């Protein structure tokens, strides 16, 4: 089955700096890669996703890149703000009906 | 759009009792819903895939007789934790896919707010 590895497990950044989280996956058939943000005790919220027909997608301060050859994808947050502090999860699935396999998560702390 | 609700948001029960958790898609139809369990400071672990009108598919290591899943309509799936024990205490989260054609992509999962279960 699919295996998703996520690094780093914790990330501390100064407000205004950029944050990068990286994930690798094992199943080359995977074609859907969402990123979720989860605050303590809350639901995971989809912040951005990418499908295998594109290599990069951007939404304001958030961007995701995908390298299918290397089987890795990354989340980039620019101009970080304290409200970006949360746990971020990457995930991968294949097809419209595939199960999501989650990475272990990254605790991001943005200090003012 | 794409709102998923869960009820209750938290529940405390005695060991040996059963607890039912509801997951509803409020503004779309979902033939497939998913149930996850999340322990503190850990990732989401898929327990089972709930299919409307048919039996759920359980992940390896998840006891289907202990975690009963019913998906009787296109907007409701229920998870019943039977004979709960303290080790079942966890955060249970459901998700759903919009299969009604209301969204461009059917692979996106929308998550409910979760249910915090504490078994004494």
Coordinates of N, CA and C in Angstrom, one line a residue:
Chain A
X1 N 0.8 -1.2 0.0 CA 0.0 0.0 0.0 C 0.8 1.3 0.0
X2 N 0.2 2.4 -0.1 CA 0.8 3.7 -0.1 C 1.5 4.0 1.3
X3 N 2.7 4.6 1.2 CA 3.3 5.0 2.4 C 3.8 6.5 2.2
X4 N 3.4 7.4 3.1 CA 3.7 8.8 3.0 C 4.6 9.2 4.1
X5 N 5.7 9.7 3.8 CA 6.6 10.2 4.9 C 6.7 11.8 4.8
X6 N 6.7 12.4 6.0 CA 6.6 13.8 6.1 C 7.7 14.3 7.0
X7 N 8.3 15.4 6.5 CA 9.4 16.0 7.3 C 9.4 17.6 7.2
X8 N 9.8 18.3 8.2 CA 10.2 17.8 9.5 C 9.0 17.6 10.4
X9 N 9.2 17.0 11.6 CA 8.1 16.8 12.5 C 7.7 18.1 13.2
X10 N 8.6 18.9 13.4 CA 8.4 20.2 14.0 C 9.1 21.3 13.3
X11 N 8.6 22.5 13.2 CA 9.2 23.6 12.4 C 8.9 24.9 13.2
X12 N 9.9 25.6 13.6 CA 9.8 26.9 14.2 C 10.3 27.9 13.3
X13 N 9.5 28.9 13.0 CA 9.9 30.0 12.1 C 9.5 31.4 12.8
X14 N 10.3 32.3 12.4 CA 10.0 33.7 12.8 C 8.9 34.3 11.9
X15 N 8.0 35.1 12.5 CA 7.0 35.7 11.7 C 7.6 36.4 10.5
X16 N 6.9 36.2 9.4 CA 7.4 36.8 8.2 C 8.3 36.0 7.3
X17 N 8.9 35.0 8.0 CA 9.8 34.0 7.2 C 8.9 33.0 6.5
X18 N 9.6 32.2 5.7 CA 8.9 31.1 4.9 C 9.0 29.8 5.7
X19 N 8.1 28.9 5.4 CA 8.1 27.6 6.0 C 7.9 26.6 4.8
X20 N 8.7 25.5 4.9 CA 8.6 24.5 3.9 C 8.5 23.1 4.5
X21 N 7.5 22.4 4.1 CA 7.3 21.0 4.6 C 7.3 20.1 3.4
X22 N 8.0 18.9 3.6 CA 8.2 18.0 2.5 C 7.6 16.7 2.7
X23 N 7.1 16.1 1.7 CA 6.5 14.7 1.8 C 7.0 13.9 0.6
X24 N 7.2 12.6 0.9 CA 7.4 11.7 -0.2 C 6.4 10.6 -0.1
X25 N 6.1 10.0 -1.2 CA 5.2 8.9 -1.3 C 5.7 7.7 -2.1
X26 N 5.1 6.5 -1.9 CA 5.8 5.3 -2.4 C 5.0 4.8 -3.7
X27 N 3.7 5.1 -3.8 CA 3.0 4.5 -4.9 C 2.9 5.4 -6.1
X28 N 3.6 5.0 -7.2 CA 3.6 5.9 -8.3 C 2.3 6.2 -9.0
X29 N 1.3 5.3 -8.6 CA -0.1 5.5 -9.2 C -0.8 6.6 -8.4
X30 N -0.3 7.1 -7.3 CA -1.0 8.1 -6.6 C -1.1 9.4 -7.4
X31 N -2.2 10.1 -7.4 CA -2.4 11.2 -8.3 C -3.1 12.4 -7.6
X32 N -3.4 12.3 -6.4 CA -4.1 13.4 -5.6 C -3.3 13.6 -4.3
X33 N -2.9 14.9 -4.1 CA -2.1 15.2 -3.0 C -2.6 16.5 -2.3
X34 N -3.4 16.3 -1.2 CA -3.9 17.4 -0.5 C -3.1 17.7 0.7
X35 N -3.2 18.9 1.2 CA -2.6 19.4 2.4 C -3.7 19.9 3.4
X36 N -3.6 19.4 4.6 CA -4.5 19.8 5.6 C -3.9 20.6 6.8
X37 N -4.6 21.5 7.3 CA -4.1 22.2 8.5 C -5.1 21.9 9.6
X38 N -4.5 21.5 10.8 CA -5.3 21.1 11.9 C -4.9 21.8 13.2
X39 N -5.8 22.6 13.7 CA -5.6 23.2 15.0 C -6.0 22.3 16.1
X40 N -5.5 22.5 17.3 CA -5.7 21.6 18.4 C -7.2 21.4 18.7
X41 N -7.6 20.1 18.6 CA -9.0 19.7 18.9 C -10.0 20.0 17.8
X42 N -9.5 20.5 16.6 CA -10.4 20.8 15.5 C -10.3 19.9 14.4
X43 N -11.1 20.1 13.4 CA -11.1 19.2 12.2 C -9.9 19.6 11.3
X44 N -9.4 18.6 10.5 CA -8.4 19.0 9.5 C -9.1 19.8 8.4
X45 N -8.5 20.9 8.0 CA -9.0 21.8 7.0 C -8.2 21.7 5.8
X46 N -8.8 21.5 4.7 CA -8.0 21.5 3.4 C -7.6 22.9 3.1
X47 N -6.3 23.0 2.9 CA -5.7 24.3 2.6 C -5.3 24.5 1.1
X48 N -4.9 23.4 0.5 CA -4.5 23.4 -0.9 C -4.3 21.9 -1.3
X49 N -4.5 21.7 -2.6 CA -4.3 20.3 -3.1 C -3.8 20.4 -4.5
X50 N -3.2 19.3 -4.9 CA -2.6 19.3 -6.3 C -2.8 17.9 -6.9
X51 N -3.1 17.9 -8.2 CA -3.3 16.7 -8.9 C -2.1 16.5 -9.8
X52 N -2.0 15.2 -10.2 CA -0.7 14.9 -10.9 C -0.6 15.5 -12.3
X53 N -1.6 16.2 -12.8 CA -1.5 16.8 -14.1 C -0.8 18.2 -14.1
X54 N -0.5 18.6 -12.8 CA 0.2 19.9 -12.7 C 1.4 19.7 -11.8
X55 N 2.4 20.7 -11.9 CA 3.5 20.6 -11.1 C 3.6 21.6 -9.9
X56 N 2.8 22.6 -10.0 CA 2.8 23.6 -9.0 C 1.4 24.3 -9.0
X57 N 1.0 24.7 -7.7 CA -0.2 25.4 -7.6 C 0.0 26.4 -6.4
X58 N -0.6 27.6 -6.6 CA -0.4 28.6 -5.6 C -1.8 29.2 -5.2
X59 N -1.9 29.6 -4.0 CA -3.1 30.2 -3.5 C -2.6 31.2 -2.4
X60 N -2.5 32.5 -2.8 CA -2.0 33.6 -2.0 C -0.7 33.2 -1.3
X61 N -0.6 33.0 0.0 CA 0.7 32.8 0.6 C 1.1 31.3 0.6
X62 N 0.2 30.5 0.1 CA 0.5 29.0 0.1 C 0.7 28.5 -1.3
X63 N 1.7 27.6 -1.4 CA 2.0 27.0 -2.7 C 2.3 25.5 -2.4
X64 N 2.0 24.7 -3.4 CA 2.4 23.3 -3.4 C 3.1 22.9 -4.7
X65 N 4.2 22.2 -4.6 CA 4.9 21.7 -5.7 C 4.9 20.2 -5.7
X66 N 4.9 19.6 -6.9 CA 4.8 18.2 -7.1 C 5.9 17.7 -8.1
X67 N 6.7 16.7 -7.7 CA 7.6 16.1 -8.5 C 7.3 14.7 -8.6
X68 N 6.6 14.3 -9.7 CA 6.2 12.9 -9.8 C 7.3 11.9 -10.1
X69 N 8.3 12.4 -10.7 CA 9.5 11.5 -11.0 C 10.1 11.1 -9.7
X70 N 10.3 12.1 -8.8 CA 11.0 11.8 -7.5 C 10.0 11.3 -6.5
X71 N 8.7 11.4 -6.8 CA 7.6 11.1 -5.9 C 7.7 11.9 -4.6
X72 N 7.8 13.2 -4.7 CA 7.7 14.0 -3.6 C 7.0 15.3 -3.9
X73 N 6.4 15.9 -2.8 CA 5.6 17.1 -3.0 C 5.8 17.9 -1.7
X74 N 5.8 19.2 -1.9 CA 6.1 20.1 -0.8 C 5.1 21.2 -0.6
X75 N 5.0 21.7 0.6 CA 4.1 22.8 1.0 C 5.0 24.0 1.3
X76 N 4.7 25.2 0.7 CA 5.5 26.4 1.0 C 4.5 27.4 1.5
X77 N 4.8 28.0 2.7 CA 4.1 29.1 3.2 C 5.0 30.3 3.3
X78 N 4.6 31.3 2.6 CA 5.4 32.6 2.7 C 4.8 33.6 3.7
X79 N 5.7 34.5 4.1 CA 5.2 35.6 5.0 C 4.4 35.0 6.1
X80 N 5.0 34.1 6.9 CA 4.2 33.4 7.9 C 3.7 34.4 9.0
X81 N 2.5 34.0 9.5 CA 1.9 34.8 10.5 C 1.6 33.9 11.7
X82 N 1.4 34.4 12.9 CA 1.1 33.6 14.1 C 0.0 32.7 13.9
X83 N -1.0 33.1 13.1 CA -2.2 32.2 12.9 C -1.9 31.1 12.0
X84 N -0.7 31.0 11.4 CA -0.3 29.8 10.7 C 0.1 28.7 11.6
X85 N 0.3 29.0 12.8 CA 0.7 28.0 13.8 C -0.4 26.9 13.9
X86 N 0.0 25.6 13.6 CA -0.9 24.5 13.6 C -0.1 23.3 13.2
X87 N -0.8 22.1 13.2 CA -0.2 20.9 12.6 C -0.7 20.8 11.2
X88 N 0.3 20.5 10.3 CA 0.0 20.4 8.9 C 0.2 18.9 8.5
X89 N -0.7 18.4 7.7 CA -0.6 17.0 7.3 C -0.6 17.0 5.7
X90 N 0.2 16.2 5.2 CA 0.1 15.9 3.7 C -0.5 14.6 3.6
X91 N -1.0 14.3 2.4 CA -1.7 13.0 2.2 C -1.6 12.7 0.7
X92 N -1.9 11.4 0.4 CA -1.8 11.0 -1.0 C -2.9 10.0 -1.3
X93 N -3.5 10.0 -2.5 CA -4.4 8.9 -2.8 C -4.4 8.7 -4.3
X94 N -5.0 7.7 -4.8 CA -5.0 7.4 -6.2 C -6.4 7.2 -6.7
X95 N -6.8 7.9 -7.8 CA -8.1 7.8 -8.4 C -9.1 8.6 -7.6
X96 N -10.3 8.7 -8.1 CA -11.4 9.4 -7.4 C -11.9 8.6 -6.2
X97 N -11.6 7.4 -6.1 CA -12.2 6.6 -5.1 C -11.1 6.0 -4.1
X98 N -9.9 6.5 -4.3 CA -8.8 6.0 -3.5 C -8.8 6.5 -2.0
X99 N -8.2 5.7 -1.1 CA -8.2 6.2 0.3 C -7.0 7.2 0.4
X100 N -7.2 8.1 1.4 CA -6.1 9.0 1.7 C -5.1 8.3 2.7
X101 N -3.9 8.4 2.4 CA -2.8 8.0 3.3 C -2.1 9.3 3.8
X102 N -2.1 9.4 5.1 CA -1.6 10.7 5.7 C -0.2 10.6 6.1
X103 N 0.5 11.7 6.0 CA 1.8 11.7 6.6 C 1.7 11.9 8.1
X104 N 2.8 11.9 8.8 CA 2.8 11.9 10.3 C 2.5 13.3 10.9
X105 N 2.6 14.3 10.0 CA 2.2 15.7 10.5 C 3.5 16.5 10.8
X106 N 3.3 17.8 10.7 CA 4.4 18.8 11.1 C 3.8 19.8 12.0
X107 N 4.3 20.0 13.2 CA 3.9 21.0 14.1 C 4.7 22.3 13.7
X108 N 3.9 23.3 13.2 CA 4.5 24.6 12.8 C 4.2 25.6 13.9
X109 N 5.3 26.2 14.4 CA 5.1 27.3 15.4 C 5.7 28.6 14.8
X110 N 4.9 29.6 14.7 CA 5.3 30.9 14.2 C 5.5 31.8 15.3
X111 N 6.7 32.3 15.6 CA 6.9 33.2 16.7 C 6.9 34.6 16.3
X112 N 6.2 35.5 17.0 CA 6.2 36.9 16.6 C 7.6 37.6 16.7
Chain B
X1 N -20.2 25.6 0.5 CA -20.7 24.2 0.4 C -19.7 23.2 1.0
X2 N -20.1 21.9 1.0 CA -19.3 20.8 1.4 C -19.1 20.8 2.9
X3 N -20.2 20.9 3.7 CA -20.2 20.9 5.1 C -20.5 19.5 5.7
X4 N -19.7 19.0 6.6 CA -19.9 17.8 7.2 C -20.0 18.0 8.7
X5 N -21.0 17.4 9.3 CA -21.2 17.6 10.8 C -21.1 16.2 11.5
X6 N -20.8 16.3 12.7 CA -20.7 15.1 13.6 C -21.4 15.4 14.9
X7 N -22.0 14.3 15.4 CA -22.7 14.4 16.7 C -22.5 13.1 17.4
X8 N -22.2 13.2 18.7 CA -21.9 14.4 19.5 C -20.5 14.9 19.3
X9 N -20.2 16.1 19.8 CA -18.8 16.6 19.6 C -17.9 16.0 20.7
X10 N -18.5 15.6 21.8 CA -17.7 14.9 22.8 C -18.7 14.0 23.6
X11 N -18.1 12.9 24.1 CA -18.9 12.0 24.9 C -18.0 11.3 25.9
X12 N -18.6 11.1 27.1 CA -17.9 10.4 28.2 C -18.8 9.2 28.5
X13 N -18.2 8.0 28.6 CA -19.1 6.9 28.9 C -18.3 5.9 29.8
X14 N -19.0 5.0 30.4 CA -18.4 4.0 31.3 C -17.9 2.8 30.4
X15 N -16.9 2.2 31.0 CA -16.4 1.0 30.3 C -17.5 -0.1 30.1
X16 N -17.5 -0.7 29.0 CA -18.5 -1.7 28.7 C -19.8 -1.2 28.0
X17 N -20.0 0.1 27.9 CA -21.1 0.6 27.2 C -20.8 0.9 25.8
X18 N -21.9 1.1 25.0 CA -21.7 1.4 23.5 C -22.0 2.9 23.3
X19 N -21.3 3.4 22.3 CA -21.5 4.8 21.9 C -21.7 4.9 20.4
X20 N -22.7 5.7 20.0 CA -22.9 5.9 18.6 C -22.5 7.3 18.2
X21 N -21.8 7.4 17.1 CA -21.4 8.7 16.6 C -22.0 8.9 15.2
X22 N -22.6 10.0 14.9 CA -23.2 10.3 13.6 C -22.3 11.2 12.8
X23 N -22.3 11.0 11.5 CA -21.6 11.8 10.5 C -22.6 12.2 9.4
X24 N -22.8 13.4 9.2 CA -23.8 13.9 8.2 C -23.1 14.8 7.2
X25 N -23.4 14.6 5.9 CA -23.1 15.6 4.9 C -24.3 16.5 4.8
X26 N -24.1 17.8 5.0 CA -25.3 18.7 5.2 C -25.8 19.3 3.8
X27 N -24.9 19.4 2.9 CA -25.3 20.1 1.6 C -24.8 19.4 0.4
X28 N -24.5 18.1 0.6 CA -24.2 17.3 -0.6 C -24.4 15.8 -0.3
X29 N -24.4 15.0 -1.3 CA -24.6 13.6 -1.1 C -23.3 12.9 -1.1
X30 N -23.2 11.9 -0.3 CA -21.9 11.2 -0.2 C -22.1 9.7 -0.2
X31 N -21.8 9.0 -1.3 CA -22.0 7.6 -1.3 C -20.9 6.9 -0.5
X32 N -19.8 7.6 -0.3 CA -18.7 7.1 0.5 C -18.3 8.1 1.6
X33 N -18.2 7.6 2.8 CA -17.7 8.3 3.9 C -16.5 7.5 4.6
X34 N -15.7 8.2 5.3 CA -14.6 7.5 5.9 C -14.5 7.8 7.4
X35 N -14.1 6.9 8.2 CA -13.9 7.0 9.6 C -12.5 6.9 10.0
X36 N -12.0 7.9 10.7 CA -10.6 8.0 11.2 C -10.6 8.0 12.7
X37 N -9.5 7.6 13.2 CA -9.2 7.7 14.6 C -7.9 8.5 14.8
X38 N -7.8 9.4 15.7 CA -6.6 10.2 15.9 C -6.3 10.2 17.4
X39 N -5.1 9.7 17.8 CA -4.7 9.8 19.1 C -3.8 11.0 19.3
X40 N -3.7 11.5 20.5 CA -3.0 12.8 20.8 C -1.6 12.8 20.1
X41 N -1.4 13.9 19.4 CA -0.1 14.2 18.7 C 0.2 13.2 17.7
X42 N -0.8 12.5 17.1 CA -0.5 11.5 16.1 C -1.3 11.9 14.8
X43 N -1.1 11.2 13.8 CA -1.8 11.4 12.5 C -3.1 10.8 12.5
X44 N -3.8 11.0 11.4 CA -5.2 10.4 11.3 C -4.9 9.0 10.7
X45 N -5.6 8.0 11.4 CA -5.5 6.6 10.9 C -6.9 6.2 10.4
X46 N -6.9 5.8 9.2 CA -8.2 5.3 8.6 C -8.6 4.0 9.3
X47 N -9.9 4.0 9.7 CA -10.4 2.8 10.3 C -11.2 2.0 9.3
X48 N -12.1 2.7 8.6 CA -12.9 2.0 7.7 C -13.5 3.0 6.6
X49 N -13.9 2.4 5.5 CA -14.6 3.1 4.5 C -16.1 2.7 4.5
X50 N -16.9 3.7 4.6 CA -18.4 3.5 4.7 C -19.0 3.7 3.4
X51 N -19.7 2.7 2.9 CA -20.4 2.8 1.6 C -21.9 2.7 1.7
X52 N -22.6 3.7 1.1 CA -24.0 3.7 1.2 C -24.7 2.5 0.7
X53 N -25.5 1.8 1.5 CA -26.2 0.7 1.0 C -25.5 -0.6 1.0
X54 N -24.2 -0.6 1.5 CA -23.5 -1.9 1.5 C -22.6 -1.9 2.7
X55 N -21.9 -3.0 2.9 CA -21.0 -3.2 4.1 C -19.8 -2.3 4.0
X56 N -19.4 -1.9 5.2 CA -18.2 -1.1 5.3 C -16.9 -1.9 5.0
X57 N -15.9 -1.3 4.6 CA -14.6 -1.9 4.4 C -13.7 -1.5 5.5
X58 N -13.2 -2.4 6.2 CA -12.4 -2.1 7.4 C -10.9 -2.2 7.1
X59 N -10.1 -1.4 7.7 CA -8.6 -1.5 7.5 C -8.1 -2.6 8.4
X60 N -6.9 -3.1 8.0 CA -6.3 -4.2 8.7 C -6.1 -3.8 10.2
X61 N -6.5 -4.7 11.0 CA -6.3 -4.5 12.5 C -7.5 -3.8 13.2
X62 N -8.5 -3.4 12.4 CA -9.7 -2.8 13.0 C -10.8 -3.8 13.1
X63 N -11.3 -4.0 14.4 CA -12.3 -5.1 14.6 C -13.6 -4.6 14.1
X64 N -14.2 -5.2 13.1 CA -15.5 -4.8 12.6 C -16.6 -5.1 13.6
X65 N -16.5 -6.1 14.4 CA -17.5 -6.3 15.4 C -17.5 -5.3 16.6
X66 N -16.4 -4.7 16.7 CA -16.3 -3.7 17.8 C -16.7 -2.3 17.3
X67 N -16.4 -2.0 16.1 CA -16.6 -0.7 15.5 C -17.7 -0.9 14.3
X68 N -18.9 -0.8 14.7 CA -20.0 -1.1 13.7 C -20.3 0.2 12.9
X69 N -20.3 0.0 11.6 CA -20.6 1.2 10.8 C -21.8 0.9 9.9
X70 N -22.7 1.9 9.9 CA -23.9 1.8 9.1 C -24.0 3.1 8.2
X71 N -24.3 2.9 6.9 CA -24.4 4.0 6.0 C -25.7 3.9 5.3
X72 N -26.8 4.2 6.0 CA -28.1 3.9 5.5 C -28.7 4.9 4.5
X73 N -28.1 6.1 4.4 CA -28.5 7.1 3.4 C -27.4 7.8 2.8
X74 N -27.6 8.6 1.8 CA -26.6 9.3 1.1 C -26.0 10.4 1.9
X75 N -26.6 10.7 3.1 CA -26.1 11.8 3.9 C -25.7 11.5 5.3
X76 N -25.8 10.2 5.7 CA -25.6 9.8 7.1 C -24.9 8.5 7.2
X77 N -23.8 8.5 8.0 CA -23.1 7.3 8.3 C -22.9 7.4 9.8
X78 N -23.0 6.2 10.5 CA -22.9 6.1 11.9 C -21.8 5.1 12.3
X79 N -21.1 5.4 13.3 CA -20.0 4.6 13.9 C -20.5 4.2 15.3
X80 N -20.6 3.0 15.6 CA -20.9 2.6 17.0 C -19.7 1.8 17.6
X81 N -19.2 2.4 18.7 CA -18.2 1.7 19.4 C -18.8 0.8 20.4
X82 N -18.7 -0.5 20.3 CA -19.4 -1.4 21.2 C -18.5 -1.8 22.3
X83 N -19.1 -2.0 23.5 CA -18.3 -2.4 24.6 C -17.0 -1.6 24.8
X84 N -17.2 -0.4 24.9 CA -16.0 0.5 24.9 C -15.1 0.3 26.1
X85 N -13.9 0.5 25.9 CA -12.9 0.3 27.0 C -12.0 1.6 27.0
X86 N -11.3 1.8 28.0 CA -10.4 3.1 28.1 C -9.5 3.2 26.9
X87 N -9.0 2.1 26.4 CA -8.1 2.2 25.2 C -8.8 2.7 23.9
X88 N -10.1 2.7 24.0 CA -10.9 3.3 22.8 C -11.0 4.8 22.9
X89 N -10.6 5.3 24.0 CA -10.6 6.8 24.1 C -9.8 7.4 23.0
X90 N -10.4 8.3 22.2 CA -9.7 8.9 21.1 C -10.5 10.0 20.5
X91 N -10.0 10.6 19.5 CA -10.7 11.6 18.7 C -11.1 10.9 17.4
X92 N -12.4 10.8 17.2 CA -12.9 10.1 16.0 C -13.4 11.1 15.0
X93 N -12.9 11.0 13.8 CA -13.3 12.0 12.7 C -13.8 11.3 11.5
X94 N -14.9 11.9 10.9 CA -15.4 11.3 9.7 C -15.1 12.3 8.6
X95 N -15.1 11.7 7.4 CA -15.0 12.6 6.2 C -15.9 12.1 5.1
X96 N -16.2 12.9 4.1 CA -17.1 12.5 3.1 C -16.6 13.1 1.8
X97 N -17.0 12.4 0.7 CA -16.7 12.9 -0.7 C -18.0 13.3 -1.3
X98 N -18.0 14.4 -2.0 CA -19.2 14.8 -2.8 C -19.3 14.0 -4.1
X99 N -20.2 13.1 -4.1 CA -20.4 12.3 -5.3 C -21.7 12.6 -6.0
X100 N -22.2 13.8 -5.6 CA -23.5 14.2 -6.3 C -23.3 15.1 -7.5
X101 N -22.0 15.4 -7.8 CA -21.8 16.2 -8.9 C -21.7 17.7 -8.6
X102 N -21.8 18.0 -7.3 CA -21.9 19.4 -6.9 C -20.5 20.1 -6.9
X103 N -19.5 19.3 -6.9 CA -18.1 19.8 -6.9 C -17.4 19.3 -8.1
X104 N -16.4 20.0 -8.5 CA -15.7 19.6 -9.8 C -14.9 18.3 -9.6
X105 N -14.4 18.1 -8.4 CA -13.6 16.9 -8.2 C -14.3 16.0 -7.1
X106 N -14.2 14.7 -7.4 CA -14.8 13.8 -6.4 C -13.8 13.2 -5.5
X107 N -12.5 13.5 -5.6 CA -11.5 12.9 -4.8 C -11.3 13.8 -3.5
X108 N -11.8 15.0 -3.4 CA -11.6 15.8 -2.2 C -12.4 15.3 -1.1
X109 N -11.8 15.1 0.1 CA -12.5 14.7 1.3 C -12.7 15.9 2.2
X110 N -14.0 16.0 2.7 CA -14.4 17.1 3.6 C -14.6 16.5 5.0
X111 N -13.9 17.0 6.0 CA -13.9 16.4 7.3 C -15.0 17.0 8.2
X112 N -15.5 16.2 9.1 CA -16.3 16.6 10.2 C -15.5 17.2 11.3
X113 N -16.2 17.8 12.3 CA -15.4 18.4 13.4 C -14.9 17.5 14.4
X114 N -15.2 16.2 14.3 CA -14.6 15.2 15.2 C -15.5 15.0 16.5
X115 N -15.3 13.8 17.1 CA -15.9 13.5 18.3 C -14.9 13.0 19.3
X116 N -14.8 13.7 20.4 CA -13.9 13.3 21.5 C -14.5 12.2 22.4
X117 N -14.1 11.0 22.3 CA -14.6 9.9 23.2 C -13.7 9.7 24.3
X118 N -14.2 9.7 25.5 CA -13.5 9.3 26.7 C -14.2 8.2 27.4
X119 N -13.5 7.1 27.6 CA -14.1 5.9 28.3 C -13.5 5.8 29.6
X120 N -14.3 5.8 30.7 CA -13.9 5.8 32.0 C -13.7 4.3 32.5

